[in-house]
PDB file of C-alpha atoms in Angstrom:
ATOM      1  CA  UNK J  18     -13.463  13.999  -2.640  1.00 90.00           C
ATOM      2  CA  UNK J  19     -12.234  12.095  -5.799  1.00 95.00           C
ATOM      3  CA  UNK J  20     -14.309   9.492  -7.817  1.00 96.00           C
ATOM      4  CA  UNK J  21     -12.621   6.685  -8.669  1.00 97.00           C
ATOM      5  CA  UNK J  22     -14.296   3.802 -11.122  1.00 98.00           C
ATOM      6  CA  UNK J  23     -13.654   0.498  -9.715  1.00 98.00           C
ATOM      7  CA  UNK J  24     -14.175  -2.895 -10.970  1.00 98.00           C
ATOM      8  CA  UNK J  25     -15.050  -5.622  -8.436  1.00 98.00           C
ATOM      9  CA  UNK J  26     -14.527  -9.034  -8.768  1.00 98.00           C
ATOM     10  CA  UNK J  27     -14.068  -9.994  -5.175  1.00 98.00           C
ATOM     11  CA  UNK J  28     -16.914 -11.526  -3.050  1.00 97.00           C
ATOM     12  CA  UNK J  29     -16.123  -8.443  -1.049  1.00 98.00           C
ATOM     13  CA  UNK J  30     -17.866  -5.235  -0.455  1.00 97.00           C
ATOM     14  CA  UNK J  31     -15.509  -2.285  -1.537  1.00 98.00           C
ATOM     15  CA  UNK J  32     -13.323  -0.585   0.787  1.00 97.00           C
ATOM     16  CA  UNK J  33     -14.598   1.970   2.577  1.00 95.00           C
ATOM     17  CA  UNK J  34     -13.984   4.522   5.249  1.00 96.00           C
ATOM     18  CA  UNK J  35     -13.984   3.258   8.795  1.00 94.00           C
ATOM     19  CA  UNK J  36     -14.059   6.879  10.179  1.00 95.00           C
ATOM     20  CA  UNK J  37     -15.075  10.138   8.892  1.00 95.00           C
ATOM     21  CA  UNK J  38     -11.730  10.891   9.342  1.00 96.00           C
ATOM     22  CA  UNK J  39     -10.055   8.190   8.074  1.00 96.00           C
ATOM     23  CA  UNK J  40      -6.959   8.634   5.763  1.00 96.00           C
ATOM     24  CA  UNK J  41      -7.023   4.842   4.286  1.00 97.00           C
ATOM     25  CA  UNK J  42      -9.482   2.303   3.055  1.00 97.00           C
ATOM     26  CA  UNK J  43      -9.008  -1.077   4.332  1.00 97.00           C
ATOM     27  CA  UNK J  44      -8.442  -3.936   1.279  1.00 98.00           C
ATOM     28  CA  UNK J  45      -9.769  -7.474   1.975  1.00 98.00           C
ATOM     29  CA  UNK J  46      -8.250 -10.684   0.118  1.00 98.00           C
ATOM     30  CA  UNK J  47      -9.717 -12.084  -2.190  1.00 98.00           C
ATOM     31  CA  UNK J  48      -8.443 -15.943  -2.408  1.00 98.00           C
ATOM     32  CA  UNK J  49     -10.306 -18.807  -3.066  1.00 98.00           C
ATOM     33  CA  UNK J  50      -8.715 -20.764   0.064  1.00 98.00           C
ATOM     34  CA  UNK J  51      -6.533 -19.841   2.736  1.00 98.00           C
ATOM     35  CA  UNK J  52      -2.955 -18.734   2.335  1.00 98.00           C
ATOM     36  CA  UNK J  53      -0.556 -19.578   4.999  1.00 98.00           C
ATOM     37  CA  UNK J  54       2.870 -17.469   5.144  1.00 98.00           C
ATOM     38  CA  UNK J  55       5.385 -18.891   6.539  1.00 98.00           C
ATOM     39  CA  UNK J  56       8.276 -17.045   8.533  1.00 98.00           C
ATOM     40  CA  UNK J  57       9.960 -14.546   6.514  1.00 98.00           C
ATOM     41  CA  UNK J  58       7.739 -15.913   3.657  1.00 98.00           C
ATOM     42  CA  UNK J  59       6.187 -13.082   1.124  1.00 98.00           C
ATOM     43  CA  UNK J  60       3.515 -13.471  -0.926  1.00 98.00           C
ATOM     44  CA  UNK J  61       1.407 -11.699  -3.721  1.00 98.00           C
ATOM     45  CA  UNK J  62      -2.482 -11.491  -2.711  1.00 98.00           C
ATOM     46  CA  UNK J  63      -5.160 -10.690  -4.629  1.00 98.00           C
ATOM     47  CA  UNK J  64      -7.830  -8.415  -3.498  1.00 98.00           C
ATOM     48  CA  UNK J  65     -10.314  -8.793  -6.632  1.00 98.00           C
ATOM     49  CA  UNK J  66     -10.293  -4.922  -7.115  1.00 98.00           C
ATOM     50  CA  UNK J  67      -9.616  -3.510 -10.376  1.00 98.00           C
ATOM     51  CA  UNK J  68      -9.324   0.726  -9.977  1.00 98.00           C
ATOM     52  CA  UNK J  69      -9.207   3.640 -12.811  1.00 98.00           C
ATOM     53  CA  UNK J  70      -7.745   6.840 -11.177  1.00 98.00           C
ATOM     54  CA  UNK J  71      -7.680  10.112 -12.493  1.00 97.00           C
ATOM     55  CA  UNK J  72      -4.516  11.468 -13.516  1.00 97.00           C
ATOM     56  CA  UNK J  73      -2.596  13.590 -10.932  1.00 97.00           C
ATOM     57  CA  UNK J  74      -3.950  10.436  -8.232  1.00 98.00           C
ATOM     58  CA  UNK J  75      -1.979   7.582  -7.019  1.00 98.00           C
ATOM     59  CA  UNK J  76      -3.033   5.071  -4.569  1.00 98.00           C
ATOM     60  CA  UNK J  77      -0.646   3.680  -1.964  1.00 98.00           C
ATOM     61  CA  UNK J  78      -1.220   0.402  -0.335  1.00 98.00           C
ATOM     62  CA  UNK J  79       0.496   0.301   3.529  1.00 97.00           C
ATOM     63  CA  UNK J  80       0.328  -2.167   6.432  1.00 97.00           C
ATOM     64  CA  UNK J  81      -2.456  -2.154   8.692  1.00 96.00           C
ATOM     65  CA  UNK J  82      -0.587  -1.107  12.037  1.00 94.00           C
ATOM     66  CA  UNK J  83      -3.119  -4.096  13.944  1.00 94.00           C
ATOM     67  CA  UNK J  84      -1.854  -6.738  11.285  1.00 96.00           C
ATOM     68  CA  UNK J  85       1.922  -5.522  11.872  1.00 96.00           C
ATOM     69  CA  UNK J  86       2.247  -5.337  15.841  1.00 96.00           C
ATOM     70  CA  UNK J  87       0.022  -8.246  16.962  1.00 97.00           C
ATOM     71  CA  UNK J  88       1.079 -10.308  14.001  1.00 97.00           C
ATOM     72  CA  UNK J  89       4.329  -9.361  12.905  1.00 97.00           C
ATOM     73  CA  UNK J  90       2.600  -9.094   8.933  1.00 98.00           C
ATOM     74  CA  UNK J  91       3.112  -6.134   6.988  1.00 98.00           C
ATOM     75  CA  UNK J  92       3.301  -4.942   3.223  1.00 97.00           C
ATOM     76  CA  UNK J  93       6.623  -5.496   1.464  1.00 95.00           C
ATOM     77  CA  UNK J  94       7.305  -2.556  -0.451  1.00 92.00           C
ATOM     78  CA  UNK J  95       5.779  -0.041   1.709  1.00 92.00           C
ATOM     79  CA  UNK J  96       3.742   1.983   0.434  1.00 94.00           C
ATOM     80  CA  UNK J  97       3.209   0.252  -2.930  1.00 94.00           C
ATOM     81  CA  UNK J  98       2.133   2.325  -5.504  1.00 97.00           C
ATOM     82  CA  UNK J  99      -0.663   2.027  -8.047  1.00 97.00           C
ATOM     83  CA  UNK J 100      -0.231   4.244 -10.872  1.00 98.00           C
ATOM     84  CA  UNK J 101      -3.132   6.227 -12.464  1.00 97.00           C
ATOM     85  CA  UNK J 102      -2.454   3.989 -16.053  1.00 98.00           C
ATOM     86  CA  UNK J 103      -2.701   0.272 -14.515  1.00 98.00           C
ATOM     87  CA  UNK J 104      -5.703  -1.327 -15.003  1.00 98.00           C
ATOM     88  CA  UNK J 105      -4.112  -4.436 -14.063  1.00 98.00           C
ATOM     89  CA  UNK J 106      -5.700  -6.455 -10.421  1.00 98.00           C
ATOM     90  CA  UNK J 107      -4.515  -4.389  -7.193  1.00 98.00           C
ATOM     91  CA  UNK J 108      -2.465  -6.932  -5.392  1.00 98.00           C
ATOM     92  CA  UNK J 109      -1.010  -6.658  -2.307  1.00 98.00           C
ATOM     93  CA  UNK J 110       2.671  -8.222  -1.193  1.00 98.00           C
ATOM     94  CA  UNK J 111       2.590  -9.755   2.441  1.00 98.00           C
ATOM     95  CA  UNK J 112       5.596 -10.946   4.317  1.00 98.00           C
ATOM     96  CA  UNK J 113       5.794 -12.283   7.657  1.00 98.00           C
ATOM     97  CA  UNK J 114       8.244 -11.471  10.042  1.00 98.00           C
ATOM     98  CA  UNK J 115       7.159 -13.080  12.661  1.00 97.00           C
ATOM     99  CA  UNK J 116       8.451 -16.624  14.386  1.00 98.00           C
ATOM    100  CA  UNK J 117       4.736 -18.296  13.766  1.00 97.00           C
ATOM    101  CA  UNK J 118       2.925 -19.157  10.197  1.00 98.00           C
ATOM    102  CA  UNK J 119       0.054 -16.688   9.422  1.00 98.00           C
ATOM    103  CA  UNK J 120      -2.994 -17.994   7.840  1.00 98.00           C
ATOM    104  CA  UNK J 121      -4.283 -15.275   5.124  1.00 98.00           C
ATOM    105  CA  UNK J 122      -7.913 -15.869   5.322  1.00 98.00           C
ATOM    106  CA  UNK J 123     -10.883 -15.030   2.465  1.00 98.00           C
ATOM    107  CA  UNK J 124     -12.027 -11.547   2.994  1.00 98.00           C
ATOM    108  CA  UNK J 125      -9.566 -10.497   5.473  1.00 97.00           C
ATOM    109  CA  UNK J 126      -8.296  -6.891   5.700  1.00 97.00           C
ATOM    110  CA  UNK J 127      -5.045  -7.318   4.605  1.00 98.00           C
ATOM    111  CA  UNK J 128      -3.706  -3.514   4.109  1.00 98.00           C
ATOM    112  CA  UNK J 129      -4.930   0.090   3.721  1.00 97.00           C
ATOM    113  CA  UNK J 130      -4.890   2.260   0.533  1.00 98.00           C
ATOM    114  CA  UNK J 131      -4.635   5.608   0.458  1.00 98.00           C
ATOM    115  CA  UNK J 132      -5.775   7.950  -2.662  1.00 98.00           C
ATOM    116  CA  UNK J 133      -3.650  10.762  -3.193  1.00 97.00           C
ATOM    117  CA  UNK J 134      -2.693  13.627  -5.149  1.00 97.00           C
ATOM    118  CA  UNK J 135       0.922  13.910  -6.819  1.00 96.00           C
ATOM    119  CA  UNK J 136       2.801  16.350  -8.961  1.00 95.00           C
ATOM    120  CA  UNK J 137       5.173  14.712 -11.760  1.00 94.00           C
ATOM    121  CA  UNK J 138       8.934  16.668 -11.435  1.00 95.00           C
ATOM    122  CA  UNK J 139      10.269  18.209 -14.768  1.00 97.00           C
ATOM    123  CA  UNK J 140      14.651  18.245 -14.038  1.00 96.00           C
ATOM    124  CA  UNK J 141      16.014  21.465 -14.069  1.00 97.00           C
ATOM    125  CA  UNK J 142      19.710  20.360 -14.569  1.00 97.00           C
ATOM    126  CA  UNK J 143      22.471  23.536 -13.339  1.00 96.00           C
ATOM    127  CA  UNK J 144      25.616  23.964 -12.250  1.00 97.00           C
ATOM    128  CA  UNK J 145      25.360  24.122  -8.645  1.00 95.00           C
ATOM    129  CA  UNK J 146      22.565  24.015  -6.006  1.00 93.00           C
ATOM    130  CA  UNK J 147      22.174  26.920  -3.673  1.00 94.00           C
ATOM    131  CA  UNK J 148      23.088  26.688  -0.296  1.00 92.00           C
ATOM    132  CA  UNK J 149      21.598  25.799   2.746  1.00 89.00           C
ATOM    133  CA  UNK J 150      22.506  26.100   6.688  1.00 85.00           C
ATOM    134  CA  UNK J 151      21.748  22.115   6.577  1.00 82.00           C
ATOM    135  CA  UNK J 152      24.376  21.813   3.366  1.00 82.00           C
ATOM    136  CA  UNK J 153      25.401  18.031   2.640  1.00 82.00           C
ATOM    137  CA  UNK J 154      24.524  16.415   6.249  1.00 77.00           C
ATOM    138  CA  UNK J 155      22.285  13.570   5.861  1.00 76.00           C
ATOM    139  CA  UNK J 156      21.410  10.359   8.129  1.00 74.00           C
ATOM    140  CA  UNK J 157      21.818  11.670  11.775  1.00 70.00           C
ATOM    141  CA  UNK J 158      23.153  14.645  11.233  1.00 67.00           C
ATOM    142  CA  UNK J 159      20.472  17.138  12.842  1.00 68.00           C
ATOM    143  CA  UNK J 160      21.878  15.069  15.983  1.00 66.00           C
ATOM    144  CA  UNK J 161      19.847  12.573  18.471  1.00 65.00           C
ATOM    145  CA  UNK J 162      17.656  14.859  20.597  1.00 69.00           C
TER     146      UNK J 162
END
């Protein structure tokens, strides 16, 4: 368990855990009137939520799987990342890929975020890499089945 200070200036309650289990916190908008996406429109929403996290954290905001089959509405730039140093709003960027407008309404779960640990990389630049019995094959190379 990680404490996280949080500023909120939604009408919302905070997210919370809908299972004991759960891996992500649903966020809520936070808009004074309802949004409507259009096809293939995208659009920044504001959840009200304004998060410090201690360094070594990072929170990603995904889709909500419900939002993304039944509605064809799903996060952008999946996951999005919020940085332990931004103490900016945490927004969240809709799109809509369905064939039907989708009405963003006030204090609807619009995403999940997920708090989690990272390690920063330090390069280690060298010659060569070692070698491995996987070598240079990338996409589709470990075959189909």
């Amino acid at each position: 368990m990680v404490n996280i200070k949080v500023v909120n200036k939604s009408r919302h309650q905070l997210p919370e855990y809908a299972t004991a289990l759960s891996a992500g916190m649903d966020l809520r908008a936070n808009i004074p009137e309802p949004v409507t996406l259009r096809p293939l429109e995208r659009r920044l929403i504001p959840t009200g939520l304004y998060i410090a996290l201690p360094p070594g954290f990072e929170a990603q905001v995904r889709p909500r799987s419900g939002l993304a089959l039944k509605r064809g509405v799903t996060v952008l730039n999946t996951p999005g990342t919020i940085d332990a140093d931004y103490r900016g709003e945490v927004m969240v960027l809709l799109v809509n890929f369905s064939q039907e407008d989708f009405i963003v309404e006030d204090g609807e779960r619009i995403a999940q975020m997920v708090v989690a640990r990272h390690e920063q990389a330090r390069w280690e630049e060298v010659v060569i890499l070692d070698e491995t019995e996987r070598g240079a094959g990338g996409y589709g190379h470990t075959g189909v089945k």
